[in-house]
Amino acid sequence: MRRRLTENPLRPAEATAAGRENGNGMERHGLTPAVFLDRDGTIIEDRGHLRSPADVVFYPDTAPALARLQKHFRLFVVTHQPGIAGGVVSADEVARVNAHVVARLRGHGVVITEVYCCPHRRDERCGCIKPNPFFLREAARAFGVDLAQSFVVGDHPHDVALAANAGAAGIYVLTGHGLKHRAEMRGCKAIVPGIREAADWVLACRAMRMREAAQPGLLDRAAALLRGGGLVAFPTETVYGLGAAVFDEKAVARVFEAKRRPRFDPLIAHVSGPGQLPLLAETVPPAAEDLIGRFWPGPLTLVLPRSAAVPDLVTAGLGTVAVRMPRHPVALELIERAGAPVAAPSANVFGHTSPTTAGHVIEQLGGAVDMVLDGGPCAVGVESTIVSFACAPPALLRPGGLPVEEIEAAVGPLDKARPPDAGAVAAPGMLPRHYATRTPLRLVARRAALRPAAGARTGALVYRRAPDAGGFAAVEILSADGDLREAAANLFGAMRRLDGMGLDGILAETVPDAGLGRAINDRLGRSAADRA
Ligand code: TXA
Ligand code: MG
């Protein structure tokens, strides 16, 4: 049943000239998709009733995120200001604050088409209060918004309910009141840390819809392949995964073959929600529940006592199973439609650089998989952080896309010394040499050491600025702005580009060793191991 069906990544349809003109690449029949943004706790900090522009504090991610969105969506703000009816703020004060929000964004090149404001208290039973879709219908009428192709982003369950009531898609952010009402959002998959990841989510949904429009039934075919024992490479927010149905031992065996991965290295089971955990894990300790509530979906893998139902091949015979819920609409939709969790390692040949685009997967594994689902470039770019609950205190097995500082702030200090596990490979991708380039890569901690070897063609992989010494055959800068998130997203692509140039060597400089920097330094260190 080995159906060879490597679907080449489809180029998204080109934006129409008209669409481009009004900044909208997705017009259908003259209708335009939109993103409706809650104000407080979503694009600006929630600091109670704001009376004056001086009280407004933008999240640093807001303007860049909205700038990305407005290339394809009309932007609206929909806000509830009951302080007006309550007499705490005046309608004029609120209007001035809203005008300031619009003007500040305009200063960053971001256009808000309209700000819709409900001034009523809930007990007034007005028609415009969230989650009534009053303003969204108004936008549909006044601006030709296609609500079925639109999104609502907000930090309150009402924002997500508003989307549902209008036939749009809701995205829940954990800024503002988000974390407080998180428990009410069981069953909602579109939960993200903030506006930046909300934009990632919206754009991934858009790409998915466009591919489905061009190839109807694409996701259903992918899910059917998984159910039939096939291998499907799929996007996640970290890196692309090579998926097989977790309870299908034969399919899982094919994953090991395709990757040339040693059988002692266990796989991560990907779930579409915490509801699938009982299928895989015997118990979930309270601290793990806590992390799930804060960080799922997201780049966090939990190692938990396994259920007997999980094949030994998946866990490499360990008493534990690694589980994560990815923060990518394509991954979640695929797992959901496959009807069971999906075992997936990163979709690369064992020991090599992980793929962050569908093209990377096809280069390395093209012939060995049944389908590659293209979900665009991965937003995070390094693999998930792995925390084991097989011991106390819980142990960090691999630094990754979720900064360990955030985990420790929630559940206290982790054991960061490599845990002495029974098996050969205590832990994860924790073989000293991993993520390797073919070209010898050497890591330097000091700028001054960043000089090309005489007579050799050397590439430089640097954090913020070009090397002080000249003479490099190629230079890759991970983030000119010194943003570790951008650096992580660029890391594996930059390594691959340098590796593809037939250089004699690569010199890489370490990045600040905090937050995502730990994951970046870890990957660089493993790529360089044995060669220093
Ligand atoms: O971001 C990610 O985690 C990506 C995407 C596809 O989800 N996946 C990924 O998988 O990086 P992989 O196989 O390349 O790395 C998973 C690591 C392995 O190194 C493995 O040793 C470790 O997780 N692991 C899996 N199950 C484990 C277990 N029961 N105990 C300890 N480590 C485990
Ligand atoms: Mg809010």
Coordinates of C-alpha atoms and ligand atoms in Angstrom, one line a residue:
M1 CA 0.0 0.0 0.0
R2 CA 3.0 2.2 -0.4
R3 CA 1.4 5.0 -2.3
R4 CA 4.0 7.4 -3.5
L5 CA 2.3 10.7 -3.4
T6 CA 4.8 13.3 -2.5
E7 CA 2.8 16.4 -3.0
N8 CA 4.9 19.3 -4.0
P9 CA 4.3 22.3 -1.9
L10 CA 1.8 24.5 -3.7
R11 CA 2.7 28.0 -4.4
P12 CA -0.1 30.1 -2.8
A13 CA -2.2 31.7 -5.6
E14 CA -0.8 35.1 -6.5
A15 CA -2.7 38.0 -5.0
T16 CA -4.9 39.8 -7.6
A17 CA -3.9 43.2 -8.7
A18 CA -7.0 44.6 -7.1
G19 CA -6.4 42.7 -4.0
R20 CA -2.9 44.0 -3.7
E21 CA -4.0 47.5 -4.1
N22 CA -6.1 47.5 -1.0
G23 CA -3.6 45.4 0.8
N24 CA -5.7 42.3 0.5
G25 CA -4.5 39.1 -1.2
M26 CA -7.6 37.0 -0.6
E27 CA -10.6 38.8 -2.1
R28 CA -13.3 36.5 -3.3
H29 CA -16.1 38.0 -5.3
G30 CA -15.2 41.5 -4.1
L31 CA -15.5 40.4 -0.5
T32 CA -12.6 41.0 1.8
P33 CA -11.4 38.9 4.8
A34 CA -10.8 40.7 8.1
V35 CA -9.2 40.4 11.5
F36 CA -11.3 41.8 14.3
L37 CA -9.0 42.7 17.3
D38 CA -10.1 43.2 20.8
R39 CA -8.4 46.2 22.3
D40 CA -7.5 45.8 26.0
G41 CA -5.4 42.8 26.8
T42 CA -5.0 42.0 23.1
I43 CA -3.2 44.9 21.3
I44 CA -2.6 47.1 24.3
E45 CA -2.1 46.3 28.0
D46 CA -5.3 45.9 30.0
R47 CA -4.9 48.6 32.7
G48 CA -8.5 49.1 33.6
H49 CA -10.5 52.0 32.3
L50 CA -8.2 54.1 30.1
R51 CA -9.0 57.8 30.4
S52 CA -6.2 59.4 28.4
P53 CA -3.8 58.5 25.6
A54 CA -1.0 58.7 28.2
D55 CA -2.5 55.5 29.8
V56 CA -2.1 53.4 26.6
V57 CA 0.7 50.9 26.6
F58 CA 1.1 48.8 23.4
Y59 CA 2.5 45.3 23.5
P60 CA 5.8 45.5 21.7
D61 CA 4.7 42.7 19.3
T62 CA 1.5 44.5 18.2
A63 CA 2.6 46.8 15.4
P64 CA 4.8 44.2 13.7
A65 CA 2.1 41.5 14.0
L66 CA -0.6 43.8 12.6
A67 CA 1.7 44.9 9.8
R68 CA 2.0 41.2 8.7
L69 CA -1.8 40.7 8.9
Q70 CA -2.8 43.7 7.0
K71 CA -1.1 42.4 3.8
H72 CA -4.0 40.0 3.6
F73 CA -6.7 41.2 5.9
R74 CA -8.6 44.4 6.7
L75 CA -8.1 45.2 10.4
F76 CA -10.8 46.3 12.8
V77 CA -10.9 46.9 16.6
V78 CA -14.0 45.7 18.5
T79 CA -13.9 46.8 22.1
H80 CA -16.3 46.8 25.1
Q81 CA -16.1 49.8 27.3
P82 CA -18.8 49.4 30.0
G83 CA -17.1 52.2 31.9
I84 CA -19.0 54.6 29.7
A85 CA -22.4 53.4 30.9
G86 CA -21.0 53.0 34.4
G87 CA -20.0 56.7 34.4
V88 CA -16.3 55.8 35.1
V89 CA -15.1 57.2 31.8
S90 CA -16.7 59.5 29.3
A91 CA -17.5 58.5 25.8
D92 CA -15.1 61.4 24.7
E93 CA -12.3 60.0 26.8
V94 CA -12.7 56.6 25.3
A95 CA -12.9 58.1 21.8
R96 CA -9.7 60.0 22.4
V97 CA -7.9 56.8 23.6
N98 CA -9.2 54.9 20.5
A99 CA -8.1 57.7 18.2
H100 CA -4.6 57.6 19.8
V101 CA -4.4 53.8 19.3
V102 CA -5.3 54.2 15.7
A103 CA -2.8 57.1 15.2
R104 CA 0.0 55.2 16.9
L105 CA -0.5 52.2 14.7
R106 CA -0.8 54.5 11.6
G107 CA 2.7 55.7 12.6
H108 CA 3.9 52.2 12.1
G109 CA 2.1 51.9 8.8
V110 CA -0.8 49.9 10.2
V111 CA -4.3 50.9 9.1
I112 CA -7.3 50.2 11.3
T113 CA -10.4 50.5 9.1
E114 CA -12.8 51.1 12.0
V115 CA -13.0 51.0 15.8
Y116 CA -16.3 49.6 17.0
C117 CA -17.1 50.3 20.6
C118 CA -20.0 49.0 22.8
P119 CA -20.5 51.5 25.7
H120 CA -23.1 49.4 27.6
R121 CA -23.2 47.4 30.7
R122 CA -24.2 43.8 30.4
D123 CA -27.4 44.3 32.3
E124 CA -28.5 46.9 29.7
R125 CA -29.1 44.0 27.3
C126 CA -28.0 46.0 24.3
G127 CA -27.6 44.3 20.9
C128 CA -24.0 45.3 20.4
I129 CA -22.3 43.7 23.4
K130 CA -19.9 40.8 22.8
P131 CA -20.5 38.0 21.9
N132 CA -23.4 39.4 19.8
P133 CA -22.0 39.6 16.2
F134 CA -23.6 43.1 15.7
F135 CA -20.4 45.0 14.8
L136 CA -19.0 42.2 12.6
R137 CA -22.2 42.2 10.6
E138 CA -21.9 46.0 10.4
A139 CA -18.4 45.6 9.0
A140 CA -19.6 43.0 6.6
R141 CA -22.3 45.4 5.3
A142 CA -20.2 48.6 5.3
F143 CA -16.9 47.2 4.0
G144 CA -17.8 44.0 2.2
V145 CA -16.1 41.8 4.8
D146 CA -16.4 38.1 4.2
L147 CA -17.0 36.8 7.8
A148 CA -16.5 33.2 6.9
Q149 CA -12.9 34.0 6.0
S150 CA -12.3 36.3 9.0
F151 CA -10.9 36.0 12.4
V152 CA -11.5 37.5 15.9
V153 CA -8.5 37.8 18.3
G154 CA -9.1 38.5 22.0
D155 CA -8.2 37.7 25.6
H156 CA -11.7 36.9 26.8
P157 CA -14.0 33.8 26.0
H158 CA -16.5 36.4 24.7
D159 CA -14.1 37.2 21.9
V160 CA -14.0 33.6 20.8
A161 CA -17.8 33.2 21.1
L162 CA -18.2 36.4 19.1
A163 CA -16.2 34.7 16.3
A164 CA -18.4 31.6 16.4
N165 CA -21.6 33.7 16.4
A166 CA -20.4 35.5 13.3
G167 CA -19.2 32.4 11.4
A168 CA -15.6 33.5 11.8
A169 CA -12.7 31.8 13.5
G170 CA -11.7 32.8 17.1
I171 CA -8.2 33.0 18.5
Y172 CA -7.7 33.3 22.2
V173 CA -4.6 35.2 23.5
L174 CA -3.2 34.5 26.9
T175 CA -2.2 38.2 27.5
G176 CA -4.7 40.4 29.4
H177 CA -7.3 38.3 31.1
G178 CA -6.4 35.3 29.0
L179 CA -4.7 33.1 31.6
K180 CA -7.4 33.9 34.1
H181 CA -10.2 32.5 31.9
R182 CA -8.1 29.8 30.3
A183 CA -10.0 27.0 32.1
E184 CA -13.2 28.1 30.3
M185 CA -11.6 27.5 27.0
R186 CA -11.4 23.7 27.1
G187 CA -11.8 22.4 23.6
C188 CA -10.6 25.5 21.9
K189 CA -7.4 24.7 20.0
A190 CA -6.5 28.3 18.9
I191 CA -4.9 29.4 22.1
V192 CA -1.7 31.4 21.7
P193 CA 0.6 33.4 24.0
G194 CA 0.0 36.8 22.4
I195 CA -0.7 38.9 19.3
R196 CA 2.5 37.8 17.5
E197 CA 1.6 34.1 17.7
A198 CA -2.1 35.0 16.8
A199 CA -0.8 36.5 13.6
D200 CA 1.3 33.4 12.9
W201 CA -1.9 31.3 13.5
V202 CA -4.1 33.5 11.2
L203 CA -1.5 33.4 8.4
A204 CA -1.1 29.6 8.7
C205 CA -4.9 29.2 8.5
R206 CA -5.0 31.4 5.5
A207 CA -2.2 29.4 3.8
M208 CA -4.0 26.2 4.6
R209 CA -7.3 27.4 3.2
M210 CA -5.6 28.5 0.0
R211 CA -3.9 25.1 -0.5
E212 CA -7.2 23.3 0.2
A213 CA -9.0 25.6 -2.3
A214 CA -6.4 24.7 -4.9
Q215 CA -6.3 21.0 -4.0
P216 CA -9.7 20.1 -2.5
G217 CA -9.6 17.3 0.1
L218 CA -5.8 17.7 0.7
L219 CA -6.1 17.4 4.5
D220 CA -8.6 14.6 4.3
R221 CA -6.2 12.7 2.0
A222 CA -3.3 13.3 4.4
A223 CA -5.4 12.0 7.4
A224 CA -6.5 9.0 5.4
L225 CA -2.9 8.2 4.6
L226 CA -2.1 8.3 8.3
R227 CA -5.0 6.0 9.1
G228 CA -3.9 3.6 6.4
G229 CA -0.4 3.3 7.8
G230 CA 1.2 6.0 5.7
L231 CA 3.8 8.6 6.5
V232 CA 2.9 12.3 6.3
A233 CA 5.3 15.1 6.9
F234 CA 3.5 18.1 8.4
P235 CA 4.3 21.6 9.7
T236 CA 4.4 22.5 13.4
E237 CA 5.4 25.8 15.0
T238 CA 8.8 24.4 15.8
V239 CA 10.0 22.2 12.9
Y240 CA 8.4 19.9 10.4
G241 CA 7.5 16.5 11.8
L242 CA 7.4 13.1 10.1
G243 CA 4.1 11.6 11.2
A244 CA 2.7 8.1 11.6
A245 CA -0.3 6.9 13.5
V246 CA 1.0 6.3 17.0
F247 CA -0.7 3.0 17.6
D248 CA 0.3 1.5 14.2
E249 CA 3.5 -0.2 14.9
K250 CA 4.3 -0.9 11.3
A251 CA 3.9 2.7 10.3
V252 CA 6.1 3.8 13.2
A253 CA 8.7 1.3 12.1
R254 CA 8.7 3.0 8.7
V255 CA 9.4 6.4 10.4
F256 CA 12.6 4.9 11.9
E257 CA 13.6 3.5 8.4
A258 CA 12.8 6.7 6.6
K259 CA 14.9 8.7 9.0
R260 CA 17.6 6.1 9.5
R261 CA 17.0 6.7 13.1
P262 CA 18.3 4.2 15.7
R263 CA 15.5 2.4 17.5
F264 CA 16.7 3.4 20.9
D265 CA 15.7 7.0 20.3
P266 CA 12.0 7.4 21.2
L267 CA 9.4 9.5 19.4
I268 CA 7.1 12.3 20.5
A269 CA 3.4 11.6 20.3
H270 CA 1.5 14.7 19.0
V271 CA -2.0 15.3 20.3
S272 CA -4.7 17.6 19.1
G273 CA -5.7 18.4 22.6
P274 CA -5.2 17.5 26.3
G275 CA -8.3 15.2 25.9
Q276 CA -6.1 12.7 24.1
L277 CA -3.6 12.4 27.0
P278 CA -5.4 9.4 28.7
L279 CA -4.7 7.4 25.5
L280 CA -1.0 7.8 26.0
A281 CA -0.2 8.6 29.6
E282 CA -0.9 6.6 32.8
T283 CA -1.0 9.7 35.0
V284 CA -0.5 13.4 34.6
P285 CA 1.0 15.0 37.7
P286 CA -0.5 18.3 38.8
A287 CA 2.6 20.3 37.9
A288 CA 2.4 18.8 34.3
E289 CA -1.3 19.8 34.2
D290 CA -0.3 23.3 35.2
L291 CA 2.2 23.5 32.3
I292 CA -0.4 22.2 29.9
G293 CA -2.8 24.9 31.0
R294 CA -0.2 27.6 30.4
F295 CA 1.8 26.4 27.4
W296 CA -0.3 24.1 25.3
P297 CA -0.6 24.3 22.4
G298 CA 3.0 25.2 22.1
P299 CA 6.7 24.1 22.0
L300 CA 6.6 22.1 25.2
T301 CA 6.9 18.3 25.3
L302 CA 6.1 16.5 28.5
V303 CA 7.6 13.1 29.4
L304 CA 5.0 11.2 31.4
P305 CA 4.5 7.7 32.7
R306 CA 3.3 5.8 29.7
S307 CA 0.1 3.9 29.2
A308 CA 0.5 0.2 28.2
A309 CA -1.3 0.9 24.9
V310 CA 1.6 2.9 23.5
P311 CA 3.8 0.6 21.3
D312 CA 7.3 -0.1 22.6
L313 CA 8.7 1.2 19.4
V314 CA 7.4 4.7 20.1
T315 CA 8.9 4.8 23.6
A316 CA 12.0 2.8 22.8
G317 CA 10.9 0.5 25.6
L318 CA 11.1 3.2 28.3
G319 CA 8.5 3.5 31.0
T320 CA 7.6 6.9 29.8
V321 CA 6.1 8.6 26.7
A322 CA 6.8 12.1 25.3
V323 CA 3.7 14.1 24.4
R324 CA 3.1 17.5 22.9
M325 CA 0.3 19.5 21.4
P326 CA 1.7 21.6 18.6
R327 CA 0.6 25.2 18.0
H328 CA -0.1 25.0 14.3
P329 CA -3.6 24.8 12.7
V330 CA -2.4 22.3 10.0
A331 CA -0.9 19.9 12.6
L332 CA -3.9 20.1 14.9
E333 CA -6.4 19.6 12.0
L334 CA -4.4 16.7 10.7
I335 CA -4.2 14.9 14.1
E336 CA -7.9 15.6 14.6
R337 CA -8.9 14.1 11.3
A338 CA -6.6 11.2 11.6
G339 CA -8.6 10.3 14.7
A340 CA -5.6 9.4 16.9
P341 CA -2.3 10.9 18.1
V342 CA 0.5 11.1 15.7
A343 CA 4.0 9.9 16.5
A344 CA 6.5 12.3 14.8
P345 CA 10.2 13.0 15.0
S346 CA 11.6 16.0 13.2
A347 CA 11.4 15.2 9.4
N348 CA 15.1 15.0 8.7
V349 CA 17.7 12.3 8.3
F350 CA 18.8 11.3 11.8
G351 CA 21.5 13.5 13.2
H352 CA 21.0 16.2 10.6
T353 CA 19.6 19.7 10.7
S354 CA 15.8 19.8 11.4
P355 CA 13.6 21.1 8.5
T356 CA 11.8 24.4 8.9
T357 CA 10.2 24.5 5.5
A358 CA 8.4 21.9 3.3
G359 CA 11.3 22.3 0.8
H360 CA 13.8 21.1 3.5
V361 CA 11.7 18.0 4.0
I362 CA 11.5 17.2 0.4
E363 CA 15.3 17.6 0.0
Q364 CA 16.1 15.1 2.7
L365 CA 13.2 12.7 2.8
G366 CA 11.2 13.4 -0.4
G367 CA 11.1 9.8 -1.7
A368 CA 10.6 8.1 1.7
V369 CA 7.3 9.8 2.7
D370 CA 3.8 9.5 1.3
M371 CA 2.9 13.2 1.5
V372 CA 4.5 16.4 2.5
L373 CA 2.0 19.0 3.8
D374 CA 3.3 22.5 3.2
G375 CA 2.3 24.9 6.0
G376 CA 4.9 27.6 5.2
P377 CA 8.0 28.3 7.3
C378 CA 8.0 27.4 11.0
A379 CA 7.5 30.4 13.2
V380 CA 9.6 29.2 16.2
G381 CA 12.3 27.3 14.2
V382 CA 13.8 25.2 17.0
E383 CA 12.4 22.0 18.5
S384 CA 10.2 21.9 21.6
T385 CA 11.5 22.1 25.1
I386 CA 11.3 18.7 26.7
V387 CA 10.5 18.3 30.4
S388 CA 10.4 15.0 32.2
F389 CA 8.0 14.2 35.0
A390 CA 9.5 10.8 35.5
C391 CA 11.5 12.3 38.4
A392 CA 11.2 14.9 41.1
P393 CA 11.9 17.7 40.6
P394 CA 10.9 17.5 36.9
A395 CA 14.0 17.6 34.7
L396 CA 14.8 19.6 31.6
L397 CA 15.8 17.1 28.9
R398 CA 16.2 19.5 26.0
P399 CA 16.2 23.3 25.9
G400 CA 13.9 24.4 23.1
G401 CA 11.3 26.7 21.7
L402 CA 9.7 27.5 25.1
P403 CA 12.3 29.3 27.3
V404 CA 13.1 27.3 30.4
E405 CA 12.7 30.5 32.5
E406 CA 9.0 30.6 31.7
I407 CA 8.6 27.0 32.8
E408 CA 10.5 27.6 36.0
A409 CA 8.4 30.7 36.8
A410 CA 5.3 28.5 36.7
V411 CA 6.5 25.3 38.4
G412 CA 9.7 26.1 40.2
P413 CA 13.3 25.0 39.5
L414 CA 13.8 22.1 37.1
D415 CA 16.7 19.6 37.4
K416 CA 19.0 20.9 34.7
A417 CA 21.7 18.3 35.0
R418 CA 21.2 15.5 32.5
P419 CA 19.2 12.9 34.2
P420 CA 20.8 9.5 34.6
D421 CA 18.3 7.3 32.8
A422 CA 18.5 3.6 32.5
G423 CA 18.7 3.3 28.7
A424 CA 21.5 4.2 26.4
V425 CA 20.0 7.5 25.6
A426 CA 18.8 9.1 28.7
A427 CA 17.4 11.8 26.8
P428 CA 16.4 13.4 23.8
G429 CA 18.3 14.6 20.8
M430 CA 20.8 14.5 23.6
L431 CA 23.3 12.6 21.7
P432 CA 26.3 14.9 21.9
R433 CA 26.5 15.2 18.1
H434 CA 23.3 16.1 16.4
Y435 CA 21.8 18.7 14.1
A436 CA 25.0 18.4 12.2
T437 CA 26.0 20.1 9.0
R438 CA 28.1 18.2 6.5
T439 CA 30.5 21.1 6.5
P440 CA 32.7 21.1 9.6
L441 CA 31.2 23.7 12.0
R442 CA 33.2 25.3 14.8
L443 CA 31.7 27.3 17.6
V444 CA 33.4 30.4 18.9
A445 CA 32.4 32.3 22.0
R446 CA 34.5 35.4 21.3
R447 CA 34.0 37.7 18.4
A448 CA 37.8 38.1 18.0
A449 CA 38.0 34.4 17.2
L450 CA 35.7 34.9 14.3
R451 CA 38.3 34.9 11.5
P452 CA 38.5 32.8 8.4
A453 CA 41.3 30.2 8.2
A454 CA 44.0 31.2 5.8
G455 CA 43.5 29.6 2.4
A456 CA 40.2 28.1 3.2
R457 CA 36.7 29.1 2.1
T458 CA 34.9 29.8 5.4
G459 CA 31.4 30.7 6.2
A460 CA 30.3 32.8 9.2
L461 CA 27.1 32.2 11.2
V462 CA 26.7 35.2 13.4
Y463 CA 24.0 36.6 15.7
R464 CA 23.5 40.4 15.1
R465 CA 26.3 41.9 12.9
A466 CA 28.8 40.9 10.3
P467 CA 32.2 39.6 11.5
D468 CA 34.8 42.2 12.2
A469 CA 37.3 40.3 10.1
G470 CA 36.8 40.2 6.3
G471 CA 37.6 37.3 4.0
F472 CA 34.6 35.1 4.7
A473 CA 33.1 33.4 1.7
A474 CA 29.6 33.8 3.1
V475 CA 28.0 35.4 6.1
E476 CA 24.6 34.6 7.6
I477 CA 23.2 37.0 10.2
L478 CA 20.6 35.4 12.5
S479 CA 18.9 38.6 13.6
A480 CA 20.1 42.1 12.8
D481 CA 17.8 43.5 15.5
G482 CA 19.1 41.1 18.2
D483 CA 15.8 39.3 18.6
L484 CA 16.4 35.8 19.8
R485 CA 13.0 34.7 18.5
E486 CA 14.0 35.8 15.0
A487 CA 17.4 34.2 15.4
A488 CA 15.8 30.9 16.4
A489 CA 13.4 31.0 13.4
N490 CA 16.4 31.6 11.1
L491 CA 18.9 29.2 12.6
F492 CA 18.4 25.9 10.7
G493 CA 17.7 27.6 7.4
A494 CA 21.0 29.6 7.7
M495 CA 22.9 26.5 8.7
R496 CA 21.5 24.7 5.6
R497 CA 22.3 27.6 3.3
L498 CA 26.0 27.6 4.4
D499 CA 26.1 23.9 4.3
G500 CA 24.9 23.9 0.7
M501 CA 27.8 26.1 -0.5
G502 CA 30.6 23.5 -0.5
L503 CA 32.6 25.5 2.0
D504 CA 35.7 24.2 3.8
G505 CA 34.3 25.2 7.2
I506 CA 31.7 27.2 9.1
L507 CA 32.5 29.4 12.1
A508 CA 29.5 30.1 14.3
E509 CA 29.3 32.5 17.2
T510 CA 27.3 31.7 20.3
V511 CA 24.3 33.9 21.2
P512 CA 23.3 35.3 24.6
D513 CA 22.6 32.2 26.8
A514 CA 19.2 33.0 28.1
G515 CA 15.6 32.4 26.9
L516 CA 15.6 31.0 23.4
G517 CA 19.4 31.6 23.2
R518 CA 19.9 28.4 25.3
A519 CA 18.2 26.4 22.6
I520 CA 20.2 28.1 19.8
N521 CA 23.5 27.5 21.6
D522 CA 22.5 23.9 22.4
R523 CA 21.9 23.2 18.7
L524 CA 25.1 25.0 17.6
G525 CA 27.1 23.1 20.2
R526 CA 25.7 19.7 19.1
S527 CA 26.3 20.5 15.5
A528 CA 29.9 21.3 16.3
A529 CA 30.6 18.5 18.7
D530 CA 33.7 16.3 18.1
R531 CA 35.1 18.8 15.7
A532 CA 36.5 21.5 18.0
Ligands
TXA1 O1 9.5 20.4 18.3 C1 9.6 19.1 18.3 O2 9.7 18.5 19.4 C2 9.6 18.4 17.0 C3 8.3 18.5 16.3 C4 8.2 17.7 15.1 O3 7.3 18.3 17.2 N1 9.9 17.0 17.2 C5 11.2 16.6 17.5 O4 11.3 15.2 17.6 O5 12.1 17.3 17.7 P1 12.7 14.4 17.6 O6 12.4 13.0 17.5 O7 13.6 15.0 16.7 O8 13.2 14.7 19.1 C6 12.4 14.2 20.2 C7 13.3 13.8 21.3 C8 14.2 12.7 21.0 O9 15.5 13.1 21.0 C9 13.9 11.7 22.0 O10 15.1 11.1 22.6 C10 13.2 12.4 23.1 O11 12.5 13.4 22.4 N2 12.2 11.6 23.7 C11 11.1 11.0 23.2 N3 10.5 10.2 24.1 C12 11.2 10.3 25.2 C13 11.1 9.7 26.5 N4 10.1 8.8 26.8 N5 12.0 10.0 27.4 C14 13.0 10.8 27.2 N6 13.2 11.4 26.0 C15 12.3 11.1 25.0
MG2 MG -9.6 42.2 26.2

